Tab-separated table of C-alpha atoms in Angstrom:
chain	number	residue	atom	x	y	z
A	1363	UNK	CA	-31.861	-1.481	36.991
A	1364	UNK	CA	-35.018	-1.951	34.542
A	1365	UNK	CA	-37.116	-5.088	36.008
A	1366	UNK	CA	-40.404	-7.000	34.592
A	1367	UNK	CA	-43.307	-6.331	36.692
A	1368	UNK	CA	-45.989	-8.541	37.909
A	1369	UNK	CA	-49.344	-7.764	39.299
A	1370	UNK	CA	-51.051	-9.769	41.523
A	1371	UNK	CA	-48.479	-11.033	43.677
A	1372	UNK	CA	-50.835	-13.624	44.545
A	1373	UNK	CA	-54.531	-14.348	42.984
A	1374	UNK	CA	-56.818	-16.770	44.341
A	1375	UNK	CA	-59.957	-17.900	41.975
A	1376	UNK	CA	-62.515	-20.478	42.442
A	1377	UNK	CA	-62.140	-23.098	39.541
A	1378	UNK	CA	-63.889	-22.858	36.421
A	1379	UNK	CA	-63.586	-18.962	36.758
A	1380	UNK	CA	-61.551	-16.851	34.414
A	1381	UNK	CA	-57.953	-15.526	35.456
A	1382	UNK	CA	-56.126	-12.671	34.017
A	1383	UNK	CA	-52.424	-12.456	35.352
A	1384	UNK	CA	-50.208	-8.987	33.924
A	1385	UNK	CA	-46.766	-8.489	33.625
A	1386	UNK	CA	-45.458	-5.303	32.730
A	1387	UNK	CA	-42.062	-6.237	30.826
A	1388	UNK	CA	-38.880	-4.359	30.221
A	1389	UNK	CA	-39.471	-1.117	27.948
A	1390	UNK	CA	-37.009	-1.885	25.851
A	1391	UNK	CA	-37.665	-5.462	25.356
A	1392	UNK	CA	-39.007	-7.013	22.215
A	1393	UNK	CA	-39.309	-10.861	23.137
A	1394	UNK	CA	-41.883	-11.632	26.136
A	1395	UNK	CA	-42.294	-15.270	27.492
A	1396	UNK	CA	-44.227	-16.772	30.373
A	1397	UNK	CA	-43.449	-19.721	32.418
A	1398	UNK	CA	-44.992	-21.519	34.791
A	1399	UNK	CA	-43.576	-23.700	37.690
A	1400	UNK	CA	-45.894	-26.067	39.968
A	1401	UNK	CA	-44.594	-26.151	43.980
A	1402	UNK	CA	-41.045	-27.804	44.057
A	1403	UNK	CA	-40.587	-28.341	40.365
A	1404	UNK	CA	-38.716	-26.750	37.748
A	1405	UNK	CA	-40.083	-24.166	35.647
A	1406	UNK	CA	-41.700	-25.012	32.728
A	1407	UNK	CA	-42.222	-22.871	29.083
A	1408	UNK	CA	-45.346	-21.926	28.031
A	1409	UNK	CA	-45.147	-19.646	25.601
A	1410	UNK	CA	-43.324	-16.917	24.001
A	1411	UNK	CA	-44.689	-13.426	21.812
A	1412	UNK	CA	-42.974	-11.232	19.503
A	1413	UNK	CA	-44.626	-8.384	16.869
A	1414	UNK	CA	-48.042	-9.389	18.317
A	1415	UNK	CA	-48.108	-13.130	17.901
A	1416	UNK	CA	-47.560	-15.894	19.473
A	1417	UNK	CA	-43.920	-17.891	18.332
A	1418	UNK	CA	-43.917	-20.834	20.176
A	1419	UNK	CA	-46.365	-22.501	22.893
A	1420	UNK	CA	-45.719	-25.511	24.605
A	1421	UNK	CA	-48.337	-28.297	24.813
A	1422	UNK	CA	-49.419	-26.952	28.690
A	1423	UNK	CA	-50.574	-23.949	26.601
A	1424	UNK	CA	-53.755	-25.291	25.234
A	1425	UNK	CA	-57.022	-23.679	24.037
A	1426	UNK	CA	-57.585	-22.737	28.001
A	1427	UNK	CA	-55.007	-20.461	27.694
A	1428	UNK	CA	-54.574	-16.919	25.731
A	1429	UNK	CA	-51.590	-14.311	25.713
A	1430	UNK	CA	-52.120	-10.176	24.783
A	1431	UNK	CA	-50.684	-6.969	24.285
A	1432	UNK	CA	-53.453	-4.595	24.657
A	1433	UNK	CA	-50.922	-1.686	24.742
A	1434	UNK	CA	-47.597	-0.436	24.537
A	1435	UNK	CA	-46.192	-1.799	27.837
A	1436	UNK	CA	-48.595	-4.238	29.170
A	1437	UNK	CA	-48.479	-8.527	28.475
A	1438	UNK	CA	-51.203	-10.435	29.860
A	1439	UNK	CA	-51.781	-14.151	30.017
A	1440	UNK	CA	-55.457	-15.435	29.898
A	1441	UNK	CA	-56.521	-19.057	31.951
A	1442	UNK	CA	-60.129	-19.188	30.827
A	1443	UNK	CA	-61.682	-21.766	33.216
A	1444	UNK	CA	-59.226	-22.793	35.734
A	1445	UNK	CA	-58.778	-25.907	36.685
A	1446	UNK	CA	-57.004	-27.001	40.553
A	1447	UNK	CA	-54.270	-27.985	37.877
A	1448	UNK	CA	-53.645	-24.478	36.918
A	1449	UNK	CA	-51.993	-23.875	41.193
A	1450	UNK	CA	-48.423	-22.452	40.182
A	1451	UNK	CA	-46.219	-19.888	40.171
A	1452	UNK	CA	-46.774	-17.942	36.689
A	1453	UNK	CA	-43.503	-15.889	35.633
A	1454	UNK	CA	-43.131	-13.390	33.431
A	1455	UNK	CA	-40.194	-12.533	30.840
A	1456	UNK	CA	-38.478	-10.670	28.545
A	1457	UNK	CA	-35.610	-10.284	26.480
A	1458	UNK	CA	-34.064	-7.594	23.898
A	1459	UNK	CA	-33.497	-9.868	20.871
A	1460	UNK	CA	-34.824	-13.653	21.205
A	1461	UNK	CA	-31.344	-14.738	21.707
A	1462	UNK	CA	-30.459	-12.647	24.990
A	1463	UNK	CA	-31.472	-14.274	28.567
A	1464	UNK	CA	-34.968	-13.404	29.481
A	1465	UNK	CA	-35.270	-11.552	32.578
A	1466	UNK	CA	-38.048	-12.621	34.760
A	1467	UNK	CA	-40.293	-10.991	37.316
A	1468	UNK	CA	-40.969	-12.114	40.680
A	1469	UNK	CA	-44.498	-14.399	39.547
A	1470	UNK	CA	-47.817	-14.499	40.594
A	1471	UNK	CA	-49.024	-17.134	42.758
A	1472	UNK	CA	-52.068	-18.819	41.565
A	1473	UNK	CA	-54.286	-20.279	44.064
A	1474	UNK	CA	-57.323	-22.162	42.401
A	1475	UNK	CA	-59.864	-23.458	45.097
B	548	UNK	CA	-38.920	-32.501	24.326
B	549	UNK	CA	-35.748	-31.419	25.214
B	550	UNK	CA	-34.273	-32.753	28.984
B	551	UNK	CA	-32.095	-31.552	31.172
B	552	UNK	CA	-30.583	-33.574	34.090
B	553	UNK	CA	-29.242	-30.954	35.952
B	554	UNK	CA	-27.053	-32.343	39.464
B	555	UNK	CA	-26.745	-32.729	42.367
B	556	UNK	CA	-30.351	-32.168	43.501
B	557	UNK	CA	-29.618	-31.150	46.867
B	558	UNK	CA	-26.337	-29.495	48.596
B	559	UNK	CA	-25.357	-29.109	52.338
B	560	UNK	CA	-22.552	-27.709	52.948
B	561	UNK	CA	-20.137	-25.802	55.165
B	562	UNK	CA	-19.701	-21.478	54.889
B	563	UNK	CA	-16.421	-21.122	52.994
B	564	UNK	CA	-16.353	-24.544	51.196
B	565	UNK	CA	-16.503	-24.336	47.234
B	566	UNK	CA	-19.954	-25.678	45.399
B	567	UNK	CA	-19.613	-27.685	42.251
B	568	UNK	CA	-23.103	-28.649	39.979
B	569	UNK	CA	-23.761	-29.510	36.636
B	570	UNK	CA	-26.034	-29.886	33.884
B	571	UNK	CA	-26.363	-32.052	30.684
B	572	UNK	CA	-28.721	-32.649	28.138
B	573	UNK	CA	-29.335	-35.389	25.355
B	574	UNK	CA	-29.657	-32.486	22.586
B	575	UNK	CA	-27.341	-29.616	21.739
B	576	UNK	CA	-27.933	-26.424	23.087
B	577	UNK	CA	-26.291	-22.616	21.518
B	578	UNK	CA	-27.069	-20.916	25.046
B	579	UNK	CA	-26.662	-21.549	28.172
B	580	UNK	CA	-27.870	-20.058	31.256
B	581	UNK	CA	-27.471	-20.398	34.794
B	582	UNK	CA	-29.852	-18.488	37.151
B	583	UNK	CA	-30.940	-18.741	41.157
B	584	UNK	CA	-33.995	-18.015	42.700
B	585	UNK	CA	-35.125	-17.409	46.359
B	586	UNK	CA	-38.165	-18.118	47.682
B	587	UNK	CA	-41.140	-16.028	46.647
B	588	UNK	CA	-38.931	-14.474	43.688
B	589	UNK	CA	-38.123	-14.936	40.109
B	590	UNK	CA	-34.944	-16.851	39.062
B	591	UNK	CA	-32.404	-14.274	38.822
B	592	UNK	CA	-29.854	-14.437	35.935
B	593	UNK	CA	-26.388	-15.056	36.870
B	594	UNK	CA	-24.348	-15.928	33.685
B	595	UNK	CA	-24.437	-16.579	30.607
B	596	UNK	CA	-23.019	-18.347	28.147
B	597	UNK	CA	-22.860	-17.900	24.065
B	598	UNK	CA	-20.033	-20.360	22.967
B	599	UNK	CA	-18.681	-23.704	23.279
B	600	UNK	CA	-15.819	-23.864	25.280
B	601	UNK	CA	-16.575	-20.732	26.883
B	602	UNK	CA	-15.026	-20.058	30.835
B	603	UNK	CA	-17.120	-17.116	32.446
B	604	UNK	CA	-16.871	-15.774	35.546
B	605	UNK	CA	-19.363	-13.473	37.735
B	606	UNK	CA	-17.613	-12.356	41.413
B	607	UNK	CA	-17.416	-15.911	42.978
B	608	UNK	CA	-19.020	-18.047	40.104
B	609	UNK	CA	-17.530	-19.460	36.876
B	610	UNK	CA	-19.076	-21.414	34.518
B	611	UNK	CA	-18.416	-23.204	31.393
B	612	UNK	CA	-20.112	-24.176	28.404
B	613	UNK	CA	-19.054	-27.666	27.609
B	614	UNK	CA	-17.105	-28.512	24.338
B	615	UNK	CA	-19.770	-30.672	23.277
B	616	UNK	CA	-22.357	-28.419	23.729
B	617	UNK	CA	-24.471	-30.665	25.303
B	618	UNK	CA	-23.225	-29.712	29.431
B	619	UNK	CA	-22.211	-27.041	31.624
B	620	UNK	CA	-21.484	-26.030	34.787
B	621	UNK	CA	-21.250	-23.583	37.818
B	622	UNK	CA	-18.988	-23.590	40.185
B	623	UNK	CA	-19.380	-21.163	43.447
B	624	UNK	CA	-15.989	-20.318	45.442
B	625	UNK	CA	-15.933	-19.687	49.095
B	626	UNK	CA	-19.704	-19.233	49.699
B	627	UNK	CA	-21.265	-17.705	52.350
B	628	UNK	CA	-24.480	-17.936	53.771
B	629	UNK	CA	-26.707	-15.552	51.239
B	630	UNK	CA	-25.608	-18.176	48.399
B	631	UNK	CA	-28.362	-20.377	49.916
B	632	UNK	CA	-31.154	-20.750	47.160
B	633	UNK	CA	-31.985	-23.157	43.877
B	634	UNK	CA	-29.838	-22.782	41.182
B	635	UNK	CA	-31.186	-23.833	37.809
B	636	UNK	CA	-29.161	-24.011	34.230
B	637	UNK	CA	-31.349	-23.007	31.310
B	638	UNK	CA	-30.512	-24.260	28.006
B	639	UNK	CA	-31.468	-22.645	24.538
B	640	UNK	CA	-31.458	-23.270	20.823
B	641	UNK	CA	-31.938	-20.628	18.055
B	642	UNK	CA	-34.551	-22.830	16.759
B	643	UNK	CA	-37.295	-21.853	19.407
B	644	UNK	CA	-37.738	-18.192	19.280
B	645	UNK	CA	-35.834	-17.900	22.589
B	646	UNK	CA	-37.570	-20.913	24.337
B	647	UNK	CA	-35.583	-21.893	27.586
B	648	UNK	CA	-35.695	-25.013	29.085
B	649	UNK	CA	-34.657	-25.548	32.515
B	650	UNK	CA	-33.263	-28.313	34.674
B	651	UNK	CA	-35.062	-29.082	37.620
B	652	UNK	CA	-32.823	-27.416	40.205
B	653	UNK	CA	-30.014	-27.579	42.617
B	654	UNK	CA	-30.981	-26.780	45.876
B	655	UNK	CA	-27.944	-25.623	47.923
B	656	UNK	CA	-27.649	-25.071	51.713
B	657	UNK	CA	-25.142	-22.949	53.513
B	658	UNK	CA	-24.412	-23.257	56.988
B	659	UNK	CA	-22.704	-20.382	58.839
């Protein structure tokens, strides 16, 4: 079965550098998303991307933060400076159409030191 | 923003019983979703739901999407020990561009 990809399993970045965390999502997809969820909490939305630009962001995703498709298959999510804040588990999704469930892939683990 | 209470928090409970948990929300929702994730992994869809009213059933779980649109649940039958993991419902509206928003998690324990 088709999955999203994610790559690093696990990054850790001294704060106030710059992050870079890819997902590679389902080929047939359309609608990519990422989330983010802090230790022991819920997951949160931070924003979603479809035809190359943004369509919603929540207010976590502020001017720190920056989402691309530099190709065909790749979606990338940007943390500029991190903060100790920024510590999660970043996931990656995708759906066909924006109103099938998103799929997600297994996350990255942020460390920020 | 939109809130889910999503309950219990926590279950313990014996191999074989049946597992009951819910979800509500103070806002109307057109999807809903109910997912589990294991440690070190990605939540992992399990159903979904399109329709008020609707009764769906995976294997051992059913769920319903309340009449009012504003609930649902999962219930598990018979579990067994690999059940053991958070569950978390996932509402969405057509309104956000496929936005979900999630509860905050039933955590459910099996013992053999």
């Amino acid at each position: 079965e088709p999955e999203v990809t994610q790559t690093p399993s696990h990054q850790v970045t001294q704060m106030g550098q710059e992050v870079i965390l890819r997902c590679v999502p389902i080929s047939n997809h359309l609608y990519f998303y990422w989330y983010r969820q802090i230790l022991g909490q819920k997951v949160e939305f931070l924003v979603s991307f479809y035809n190359n630009e943004i369509s919603e962001k929540s207010e976590i995703f502020d001017d720190q933060f920056s989402v691309e498709r530099p190709d065909g298959s790749n979606f990338t999510l940007k943390i500029r400076s991190t903060k100790l804040e920024d510590s999660a588990m970043y996931f990656c999704a995708s759906s066909e159409l924006g109103n099938q469930p998103q799929h997600f892939g297994d996350g990255t683990r942020l460390s920020i030191l | 923003g939109q809130q889910l209470n999503q309950s219990p928090q926590s279950m313990f409970i014996q191999e074989g019983e049946d597992v009951s948990m819910n979800c509500t929300s103070s806002s109307i929702f057109n999807t809903w979703l109910w997912y589990k994730q294991d440690p070190g992994e990605g939540p992992v869809l399990l159903i979904a739901l399109y329709k008020a009213g609707e009764l769906t059933s995976n294997g051992r779980l059913t769920a319903q999407f309340g009449i009012t649109r504003k609930d649902s649940f999962l219930n598990i039958s018979a579990s067994i020990p690999s059940d053991v993991g958070i569950y978390f419902c996932a509402g969405r509206d057509n309104t956000n561009a496929g936005k979900s928003t999630f509860g905050d998690g039933t955590t459910l324990t099996v013992k053999p």
